[in-house]
PDB file of C-alpha atoms in Angstrom:
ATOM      1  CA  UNK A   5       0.000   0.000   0.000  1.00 32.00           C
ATOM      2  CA  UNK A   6       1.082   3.451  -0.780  1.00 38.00           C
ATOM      3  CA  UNK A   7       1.221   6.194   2.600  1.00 42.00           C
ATOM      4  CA  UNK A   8       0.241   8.915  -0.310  1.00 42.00           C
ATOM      5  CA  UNK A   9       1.001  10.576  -3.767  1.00 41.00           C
ATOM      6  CA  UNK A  10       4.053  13.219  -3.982  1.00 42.00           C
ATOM      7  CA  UNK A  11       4.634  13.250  -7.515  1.00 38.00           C
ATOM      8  CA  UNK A  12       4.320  16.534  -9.120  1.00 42.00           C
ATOM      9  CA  UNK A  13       5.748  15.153 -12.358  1.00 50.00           C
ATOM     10  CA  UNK A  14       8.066  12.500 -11.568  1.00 63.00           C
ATOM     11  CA  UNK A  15       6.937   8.963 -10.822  1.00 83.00           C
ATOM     12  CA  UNK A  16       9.306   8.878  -7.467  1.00 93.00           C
ATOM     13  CA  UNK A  17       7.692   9.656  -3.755  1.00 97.00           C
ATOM     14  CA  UNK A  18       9.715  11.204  -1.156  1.00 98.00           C
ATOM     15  CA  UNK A  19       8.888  10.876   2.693  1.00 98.00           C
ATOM     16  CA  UNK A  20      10.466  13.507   5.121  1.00 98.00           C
ATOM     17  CA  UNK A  21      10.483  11.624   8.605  1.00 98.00           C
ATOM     18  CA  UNK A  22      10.334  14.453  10.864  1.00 96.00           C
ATOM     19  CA  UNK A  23      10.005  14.578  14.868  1.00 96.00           C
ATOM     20  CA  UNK A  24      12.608  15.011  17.707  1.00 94.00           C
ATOM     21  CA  UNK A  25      15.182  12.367  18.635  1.00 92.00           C
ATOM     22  CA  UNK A  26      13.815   9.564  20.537  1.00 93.00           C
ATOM     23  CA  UNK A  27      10.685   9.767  18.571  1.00 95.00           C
ATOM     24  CA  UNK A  28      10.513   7.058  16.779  1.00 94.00           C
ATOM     25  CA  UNK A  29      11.571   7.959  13.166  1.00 96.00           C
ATOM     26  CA  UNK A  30      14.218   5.400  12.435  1.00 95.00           C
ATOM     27  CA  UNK A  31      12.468   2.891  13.367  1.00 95.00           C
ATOM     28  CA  UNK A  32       8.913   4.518  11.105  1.00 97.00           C
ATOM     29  CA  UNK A  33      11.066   5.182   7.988  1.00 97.00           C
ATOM     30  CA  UNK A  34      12.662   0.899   8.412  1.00 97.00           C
ATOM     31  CA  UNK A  35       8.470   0.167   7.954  1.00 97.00           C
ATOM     32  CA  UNK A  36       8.363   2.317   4.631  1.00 98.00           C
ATOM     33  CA  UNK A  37      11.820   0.497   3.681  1.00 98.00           C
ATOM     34  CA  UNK A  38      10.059  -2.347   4.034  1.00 98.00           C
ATOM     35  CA  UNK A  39       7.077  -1.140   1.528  1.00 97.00           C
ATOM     36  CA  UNK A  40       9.903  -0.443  -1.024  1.00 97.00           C
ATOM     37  CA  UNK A  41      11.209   3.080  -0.077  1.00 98.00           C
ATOM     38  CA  UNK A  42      15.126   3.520  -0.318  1.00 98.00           C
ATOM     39  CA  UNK A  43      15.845   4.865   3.416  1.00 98.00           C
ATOM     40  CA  UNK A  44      18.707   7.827   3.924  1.00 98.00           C
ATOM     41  CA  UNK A  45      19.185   7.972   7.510  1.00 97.00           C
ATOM     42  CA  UNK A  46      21.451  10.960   8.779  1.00 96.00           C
ATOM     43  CA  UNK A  47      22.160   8.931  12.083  1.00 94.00           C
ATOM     44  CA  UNK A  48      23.752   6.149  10.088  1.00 95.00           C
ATOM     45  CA  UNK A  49      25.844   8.485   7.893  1.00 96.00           C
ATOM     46  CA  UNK A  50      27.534  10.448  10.681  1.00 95.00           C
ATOM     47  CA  UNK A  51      27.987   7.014  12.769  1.00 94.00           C
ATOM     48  CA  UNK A  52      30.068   5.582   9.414  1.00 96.00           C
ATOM     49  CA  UNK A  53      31.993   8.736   9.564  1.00 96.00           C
ATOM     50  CA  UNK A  54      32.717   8.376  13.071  1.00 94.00           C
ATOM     51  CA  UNK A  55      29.852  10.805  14.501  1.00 93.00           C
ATOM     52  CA  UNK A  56      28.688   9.211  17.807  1.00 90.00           C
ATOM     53  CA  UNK A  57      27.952  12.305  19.611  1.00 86.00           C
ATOM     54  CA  UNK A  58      25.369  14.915  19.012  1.00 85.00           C
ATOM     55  CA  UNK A  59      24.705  17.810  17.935  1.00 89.00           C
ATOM     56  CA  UNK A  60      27.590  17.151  14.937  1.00 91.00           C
ATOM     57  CA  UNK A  61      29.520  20.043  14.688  1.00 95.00           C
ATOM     58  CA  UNK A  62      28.198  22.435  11.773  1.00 95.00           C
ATOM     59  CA  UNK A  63      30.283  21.365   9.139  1.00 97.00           C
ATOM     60  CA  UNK A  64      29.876  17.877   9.567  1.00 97.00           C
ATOM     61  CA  UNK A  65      26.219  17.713   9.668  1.00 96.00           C
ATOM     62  CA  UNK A  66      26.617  19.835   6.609  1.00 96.00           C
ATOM     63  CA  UNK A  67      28.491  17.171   4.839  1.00 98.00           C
ATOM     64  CA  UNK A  68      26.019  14.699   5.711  1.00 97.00           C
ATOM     65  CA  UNK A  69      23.483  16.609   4.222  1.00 97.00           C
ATOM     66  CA  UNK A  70      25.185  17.014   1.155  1.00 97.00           C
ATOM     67  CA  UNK A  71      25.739  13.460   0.640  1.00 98.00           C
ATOM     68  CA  UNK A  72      21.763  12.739   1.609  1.00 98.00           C
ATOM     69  CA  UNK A  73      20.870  15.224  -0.895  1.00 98.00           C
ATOM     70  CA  UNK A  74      23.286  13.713  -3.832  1.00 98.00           C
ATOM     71  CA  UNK A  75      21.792   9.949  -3.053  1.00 98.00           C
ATOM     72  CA  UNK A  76      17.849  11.731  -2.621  1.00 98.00           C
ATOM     73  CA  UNK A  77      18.354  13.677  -6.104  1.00 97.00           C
ATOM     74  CA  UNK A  78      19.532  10.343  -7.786  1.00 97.00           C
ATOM     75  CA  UNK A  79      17.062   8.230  -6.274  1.00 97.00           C
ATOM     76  CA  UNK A  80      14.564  10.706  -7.741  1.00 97.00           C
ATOM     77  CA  UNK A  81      15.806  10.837 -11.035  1.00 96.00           C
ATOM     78  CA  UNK A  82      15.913   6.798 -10.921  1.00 95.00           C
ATOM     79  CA  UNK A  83      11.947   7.127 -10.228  1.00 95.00           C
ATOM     80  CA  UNK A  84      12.890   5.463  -6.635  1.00 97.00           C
ATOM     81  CA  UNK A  85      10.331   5.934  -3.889  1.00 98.00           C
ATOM     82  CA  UNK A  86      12.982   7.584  -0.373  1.00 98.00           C
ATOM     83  CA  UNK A  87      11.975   8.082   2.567  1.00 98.00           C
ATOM     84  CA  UNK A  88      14.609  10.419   4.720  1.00 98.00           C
ATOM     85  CA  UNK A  89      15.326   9.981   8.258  1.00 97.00           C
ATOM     86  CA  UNK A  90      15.908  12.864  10.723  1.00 95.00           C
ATOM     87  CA  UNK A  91      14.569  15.141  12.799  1.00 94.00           C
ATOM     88  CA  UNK A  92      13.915  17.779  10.467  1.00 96.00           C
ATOM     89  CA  UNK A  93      13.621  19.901  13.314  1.00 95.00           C
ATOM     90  CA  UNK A  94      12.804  23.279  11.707  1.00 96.00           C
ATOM     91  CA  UNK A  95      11.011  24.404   8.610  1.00 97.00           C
ATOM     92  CA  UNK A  96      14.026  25.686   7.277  1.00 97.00           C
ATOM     93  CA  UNK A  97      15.414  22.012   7.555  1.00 96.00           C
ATOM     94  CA  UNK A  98      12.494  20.686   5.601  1.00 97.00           C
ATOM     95  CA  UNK A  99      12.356  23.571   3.329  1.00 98.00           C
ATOM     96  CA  UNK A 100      16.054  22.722   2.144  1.00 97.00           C
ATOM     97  CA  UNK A 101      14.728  19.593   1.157  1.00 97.00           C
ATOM     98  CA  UNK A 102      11.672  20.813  -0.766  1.00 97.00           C
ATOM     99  CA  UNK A 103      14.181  23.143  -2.867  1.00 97.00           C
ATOM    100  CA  UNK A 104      16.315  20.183  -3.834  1.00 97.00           C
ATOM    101  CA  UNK A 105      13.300  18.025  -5.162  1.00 97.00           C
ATOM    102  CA  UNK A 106      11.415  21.037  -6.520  1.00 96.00           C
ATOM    103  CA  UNK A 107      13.703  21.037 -10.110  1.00 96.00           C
ATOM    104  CA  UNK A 108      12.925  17.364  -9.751  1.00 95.00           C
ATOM    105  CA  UNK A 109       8.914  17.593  -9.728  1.00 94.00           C
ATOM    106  CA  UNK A 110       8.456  15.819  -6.170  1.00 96.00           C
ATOM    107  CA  UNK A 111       7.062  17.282  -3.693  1.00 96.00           C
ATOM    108  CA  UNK A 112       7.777  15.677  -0.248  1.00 98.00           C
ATOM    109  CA  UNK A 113       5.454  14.762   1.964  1.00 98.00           C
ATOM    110  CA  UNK A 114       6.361  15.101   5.865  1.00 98.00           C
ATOM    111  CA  UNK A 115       5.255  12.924   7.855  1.00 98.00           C
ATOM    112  CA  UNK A 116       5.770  14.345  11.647  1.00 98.00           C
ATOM    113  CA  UNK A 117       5.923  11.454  14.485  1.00 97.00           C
ATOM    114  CA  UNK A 118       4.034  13.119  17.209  1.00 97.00           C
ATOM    115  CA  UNK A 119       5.630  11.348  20.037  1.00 96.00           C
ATOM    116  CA  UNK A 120       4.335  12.692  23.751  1.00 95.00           C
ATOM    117  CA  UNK A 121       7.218  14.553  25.358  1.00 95.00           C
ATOM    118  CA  UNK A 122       7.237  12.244  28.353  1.00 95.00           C
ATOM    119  CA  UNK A 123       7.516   8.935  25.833  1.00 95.00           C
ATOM    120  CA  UNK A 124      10.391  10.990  24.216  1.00 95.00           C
ATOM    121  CA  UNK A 125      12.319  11.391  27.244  1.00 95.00           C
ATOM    122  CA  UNK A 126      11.768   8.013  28.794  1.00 94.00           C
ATOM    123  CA  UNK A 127      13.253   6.389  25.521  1.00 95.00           C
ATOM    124  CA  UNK A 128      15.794   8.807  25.294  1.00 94.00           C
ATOM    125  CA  UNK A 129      16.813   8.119  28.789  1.00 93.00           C
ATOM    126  CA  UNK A 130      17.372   4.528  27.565  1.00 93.00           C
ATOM    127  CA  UNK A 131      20.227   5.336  25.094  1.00 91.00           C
ATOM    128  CA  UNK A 132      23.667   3.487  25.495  1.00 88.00           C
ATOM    129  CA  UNK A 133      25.591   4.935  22.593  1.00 86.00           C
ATOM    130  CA  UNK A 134      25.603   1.255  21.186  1.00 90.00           C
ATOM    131  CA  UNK A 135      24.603   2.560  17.467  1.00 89.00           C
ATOM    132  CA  UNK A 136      23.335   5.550  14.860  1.00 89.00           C
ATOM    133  CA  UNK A 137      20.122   5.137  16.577  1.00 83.00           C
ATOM    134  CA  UNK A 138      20.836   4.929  19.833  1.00 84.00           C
ATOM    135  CA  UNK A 139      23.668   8.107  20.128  1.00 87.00           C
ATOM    136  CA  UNK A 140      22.919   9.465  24.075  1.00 86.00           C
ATOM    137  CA  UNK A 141      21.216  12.526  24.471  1.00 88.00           C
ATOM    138  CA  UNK A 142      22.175  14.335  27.948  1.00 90.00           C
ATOM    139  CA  UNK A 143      19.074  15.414  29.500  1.00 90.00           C
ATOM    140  CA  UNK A 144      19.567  18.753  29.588  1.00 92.00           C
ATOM    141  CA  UNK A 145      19.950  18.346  25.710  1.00 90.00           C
ATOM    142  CA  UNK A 146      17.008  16.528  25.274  1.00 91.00           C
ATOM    143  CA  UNK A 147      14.661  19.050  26.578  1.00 94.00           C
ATOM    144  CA  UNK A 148      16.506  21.812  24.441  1.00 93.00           C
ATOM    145  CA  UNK A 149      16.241  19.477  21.200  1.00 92.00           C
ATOM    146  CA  UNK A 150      11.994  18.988  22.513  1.00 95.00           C
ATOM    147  CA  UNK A 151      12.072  23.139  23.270  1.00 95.00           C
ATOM    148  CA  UNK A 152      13.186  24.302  19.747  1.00 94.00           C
ATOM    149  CA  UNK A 153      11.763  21.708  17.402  1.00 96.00           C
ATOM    150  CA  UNK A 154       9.007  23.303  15.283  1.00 97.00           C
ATOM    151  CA  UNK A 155       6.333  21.327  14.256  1.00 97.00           C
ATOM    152  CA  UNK A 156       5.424  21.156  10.990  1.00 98.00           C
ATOM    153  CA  UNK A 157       2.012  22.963   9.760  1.00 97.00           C
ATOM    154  CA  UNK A 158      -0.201  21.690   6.498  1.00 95.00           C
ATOM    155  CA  UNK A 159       0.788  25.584   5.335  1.00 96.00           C
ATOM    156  CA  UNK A 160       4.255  23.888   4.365  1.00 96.00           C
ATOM    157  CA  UNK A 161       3.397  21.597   2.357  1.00 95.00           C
ATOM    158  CA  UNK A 162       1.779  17.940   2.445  1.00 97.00           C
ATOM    159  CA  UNK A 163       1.819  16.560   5.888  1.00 98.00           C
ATOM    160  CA  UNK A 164       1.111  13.323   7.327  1.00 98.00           C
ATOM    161  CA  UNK A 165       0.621  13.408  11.327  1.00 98.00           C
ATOM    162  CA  UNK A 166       1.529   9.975  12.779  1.00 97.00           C
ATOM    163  CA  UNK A 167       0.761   9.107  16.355  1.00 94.00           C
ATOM    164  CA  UNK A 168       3.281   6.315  17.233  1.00 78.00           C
ATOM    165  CA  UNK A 169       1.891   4.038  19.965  1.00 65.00           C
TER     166      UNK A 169
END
């Protein structure tokens, strides 16, 4: 089954996984792997370059972007169906990826895990560092990552609202 239609002249779909970390979005964008969507997961790039902490310093995420946006734009052009995994924590974060598939006639569809704080924190609270999706998150970081995450609004674009439970 297909979560939705984002072609706007291209036969690919493109899912932006969006929510705070410890939300659930790694393990929502495996699912849509597993309906045929090529995943890019941010986590997983920065742990192969040797990332284990966050926040990545500015250049480094950077990189990783670039090199999600290079594998997105091909996938596109292939006609793949992606789904991209990270927090996507601000519209500007989102918007970056709208420009890049624009030229490409997708346009993304979000779909925003809307995790209850407490849930967030309780997982979170369970990290040991032991892999790209489980990278600790200090406490006090945690509530700063839950504090400035903006939530996506339908004004943006298509959005999907997804109540893990």
């Amino acid at each position: 089954m297909r979560p939705h239609d984002s072609s706007a002249g291209s036969t690919a779909r493109v899912v932006l996984v969006c929510g705070p970390a410890g939300s659930g979005k790694s393990t929502y964008a495996r699912r849509l792997e597993a309906q045929g969507y090529a995943r890019l997961s941010f986590d997983e790039e920065a742990w192969l370059r040797g990332h284990t902490e966050h926040p990545l310093p500015p250049a480094a995420a950077a990189a990783v972007h670039a090199t999600l946006h290079e594998r997105l734009a091909g996938l596109v052009r292939a006609g793949r169906d992606a789904v991209v995994d990270t927090s996507f924590w601000s519209r500007a974060s989102r918007d970056d990826y709208r420009a890049l598939l624009a030229p490409l006639g997708v346009v993304p569809v979000v779909h925003y895990l809307a995790t209850p704080r407490d849930e967030v924190l309780r997982r979170l609270a369970g990290r040991t560092g032991g892999g790209p999706h489980d990278v600790v998150v200090e406490p006090e970081r945690a509530l700063a990552y839950l504090e400035g995450f903006e939530v996506p609004t339908a004004d943006e674009g298509p959005l999907v609202v997804v109540h893990p439970g």
